[in-house]
mmCIF file of C-alpha atoms in Angstrom:
data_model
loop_
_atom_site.group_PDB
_atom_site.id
_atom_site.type_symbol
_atom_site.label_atom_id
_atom_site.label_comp_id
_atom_site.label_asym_id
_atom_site.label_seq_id
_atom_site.Cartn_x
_atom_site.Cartn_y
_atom_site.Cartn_z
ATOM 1 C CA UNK A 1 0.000 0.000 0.000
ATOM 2 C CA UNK A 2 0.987 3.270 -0.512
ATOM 3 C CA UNK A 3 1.893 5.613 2.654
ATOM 4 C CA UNK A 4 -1.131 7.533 3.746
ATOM 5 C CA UNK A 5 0.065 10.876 5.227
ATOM 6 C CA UNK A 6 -3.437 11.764 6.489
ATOM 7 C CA UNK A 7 -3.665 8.252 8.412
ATOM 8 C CA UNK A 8 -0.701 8.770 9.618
ATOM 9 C CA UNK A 9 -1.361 12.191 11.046
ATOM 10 C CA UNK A 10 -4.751 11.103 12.346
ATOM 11 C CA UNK A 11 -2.669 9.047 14.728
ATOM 12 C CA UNK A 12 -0.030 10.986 15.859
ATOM 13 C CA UNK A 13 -3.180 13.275 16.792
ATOM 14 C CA UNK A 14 -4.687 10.348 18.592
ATOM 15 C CA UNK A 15 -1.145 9.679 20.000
ATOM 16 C CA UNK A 16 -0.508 12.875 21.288
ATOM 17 C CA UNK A 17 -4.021 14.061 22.120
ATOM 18 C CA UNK A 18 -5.054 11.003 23.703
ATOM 19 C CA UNK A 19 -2.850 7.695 24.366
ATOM 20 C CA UNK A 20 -0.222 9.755 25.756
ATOM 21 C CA UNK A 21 -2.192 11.749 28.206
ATOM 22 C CA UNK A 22 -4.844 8.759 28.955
ATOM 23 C CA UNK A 23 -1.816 6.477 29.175
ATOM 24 C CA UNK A 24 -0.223 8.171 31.610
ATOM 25 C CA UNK A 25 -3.082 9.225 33.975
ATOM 26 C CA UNK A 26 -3.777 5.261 34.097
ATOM 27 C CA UNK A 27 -0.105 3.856 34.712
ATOM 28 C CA UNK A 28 0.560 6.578 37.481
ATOM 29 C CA UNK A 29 -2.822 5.320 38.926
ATOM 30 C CA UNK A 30 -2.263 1.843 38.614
ATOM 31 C CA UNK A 31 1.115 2.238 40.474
ATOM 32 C CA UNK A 32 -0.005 3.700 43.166
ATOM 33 C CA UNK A 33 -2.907 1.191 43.603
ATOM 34 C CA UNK A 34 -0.532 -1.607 43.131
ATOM 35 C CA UNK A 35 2.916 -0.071 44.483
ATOM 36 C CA UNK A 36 6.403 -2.734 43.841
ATOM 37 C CA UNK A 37 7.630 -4.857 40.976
ATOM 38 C CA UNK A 38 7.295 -7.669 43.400
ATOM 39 C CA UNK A 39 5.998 -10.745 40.942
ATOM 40 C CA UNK A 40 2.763 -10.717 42.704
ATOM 41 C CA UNK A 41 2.175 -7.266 41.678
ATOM 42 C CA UNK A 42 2.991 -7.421 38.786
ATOM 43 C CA UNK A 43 0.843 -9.629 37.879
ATOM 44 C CA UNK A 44 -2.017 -7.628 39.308
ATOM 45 C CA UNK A 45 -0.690 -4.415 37.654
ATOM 46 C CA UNK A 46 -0.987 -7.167 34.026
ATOM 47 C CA UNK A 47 -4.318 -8.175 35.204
ATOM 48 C CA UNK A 48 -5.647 -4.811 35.547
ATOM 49 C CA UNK A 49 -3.917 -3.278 32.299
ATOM 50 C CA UNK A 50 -5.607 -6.231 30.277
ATOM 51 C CA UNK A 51 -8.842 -6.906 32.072
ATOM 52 C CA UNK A 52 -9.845 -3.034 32.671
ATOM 53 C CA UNK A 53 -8.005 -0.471 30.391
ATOM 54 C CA UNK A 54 -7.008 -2.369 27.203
ATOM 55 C CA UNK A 55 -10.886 -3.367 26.481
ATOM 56 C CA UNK A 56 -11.764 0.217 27.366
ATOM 57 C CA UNK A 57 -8.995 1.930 25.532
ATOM 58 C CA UNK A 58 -9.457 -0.319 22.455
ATOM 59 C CA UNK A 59 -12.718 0.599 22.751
ATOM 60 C CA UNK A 60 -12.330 4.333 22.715
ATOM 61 C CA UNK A 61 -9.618 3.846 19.762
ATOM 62 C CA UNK A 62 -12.128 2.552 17.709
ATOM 63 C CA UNK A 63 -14.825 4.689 18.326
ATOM 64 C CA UNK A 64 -12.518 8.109 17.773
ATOM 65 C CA UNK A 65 -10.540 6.216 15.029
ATOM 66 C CA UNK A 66 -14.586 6.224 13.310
ATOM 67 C CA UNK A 67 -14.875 10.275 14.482
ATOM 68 C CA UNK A 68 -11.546 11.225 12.799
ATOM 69 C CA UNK A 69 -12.185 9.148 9.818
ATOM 70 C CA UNK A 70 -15.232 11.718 8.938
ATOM 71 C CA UNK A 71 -18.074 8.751 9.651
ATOM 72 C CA UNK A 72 -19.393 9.546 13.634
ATOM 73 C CA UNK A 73 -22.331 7.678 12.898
ATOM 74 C CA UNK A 74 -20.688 4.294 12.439
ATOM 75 C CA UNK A 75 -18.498 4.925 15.941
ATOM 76 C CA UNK A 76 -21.209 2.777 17.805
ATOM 77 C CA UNK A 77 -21.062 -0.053 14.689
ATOM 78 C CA UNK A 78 -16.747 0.076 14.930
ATOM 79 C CA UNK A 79 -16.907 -0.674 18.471
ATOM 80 C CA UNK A 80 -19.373 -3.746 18.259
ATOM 81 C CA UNK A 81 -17.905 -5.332 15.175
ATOM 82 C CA UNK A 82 -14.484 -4.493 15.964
ATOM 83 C CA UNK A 83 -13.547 -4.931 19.514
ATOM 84 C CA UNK A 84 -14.226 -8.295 20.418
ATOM 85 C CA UNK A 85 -11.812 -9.412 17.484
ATOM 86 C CA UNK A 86 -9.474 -6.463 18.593
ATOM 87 C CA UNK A 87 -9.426 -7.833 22.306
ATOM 88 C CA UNK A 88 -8.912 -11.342 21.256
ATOM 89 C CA UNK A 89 -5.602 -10.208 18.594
ATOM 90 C CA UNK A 90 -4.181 -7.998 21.913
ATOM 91 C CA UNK A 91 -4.490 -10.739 24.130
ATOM 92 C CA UNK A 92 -2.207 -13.017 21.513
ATOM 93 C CA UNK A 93 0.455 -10.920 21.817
#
């Protein structure tokens, strides 16, 4: 494919506008909820990122992925066709 500058800057928008800013409000929370890098809490700190934000943030991707993409009205339809499939490909890795 060829390189899409306007894709590209629609992310570094969501990048810097968002994931940056979201993703840092959650990770300071989440270590001071679960303090250490003791193996016990780190697997709690896992738990939480993939049980609580990565289903929400996905979710959010998807829906403001629809918004910046010019089509607001199919936000709702991205998020139910795309996240289940989205959650199960994140928890792969």
């Amino acid at each position: 494919k060829p390189f899409d500058a306007t894709r590209l800057a629609r992310m570094a928008f969501f990048g810097a506008a968002f994931h940056g800013p979201l993703g840092h409000l959650w990770y300071s929370k989440l270590d001071r909820a679960v303090p250490g890098s003791a193996t016990s809490a780190v697997v709690r700190k896992v738990a939480a990122d993939q049980l609580l934000w990565s289903p929400a943030f996905n979710g959010f991707f998807l829906g403001t992925m629809a918004c910046l993409n010019g089509y607001p009205e199919r936000a709702s339809t991205e998020i139910s066709e795309k996240l289940v499939p989205t959650q199960l490909a994140s928890y792969l890795l």
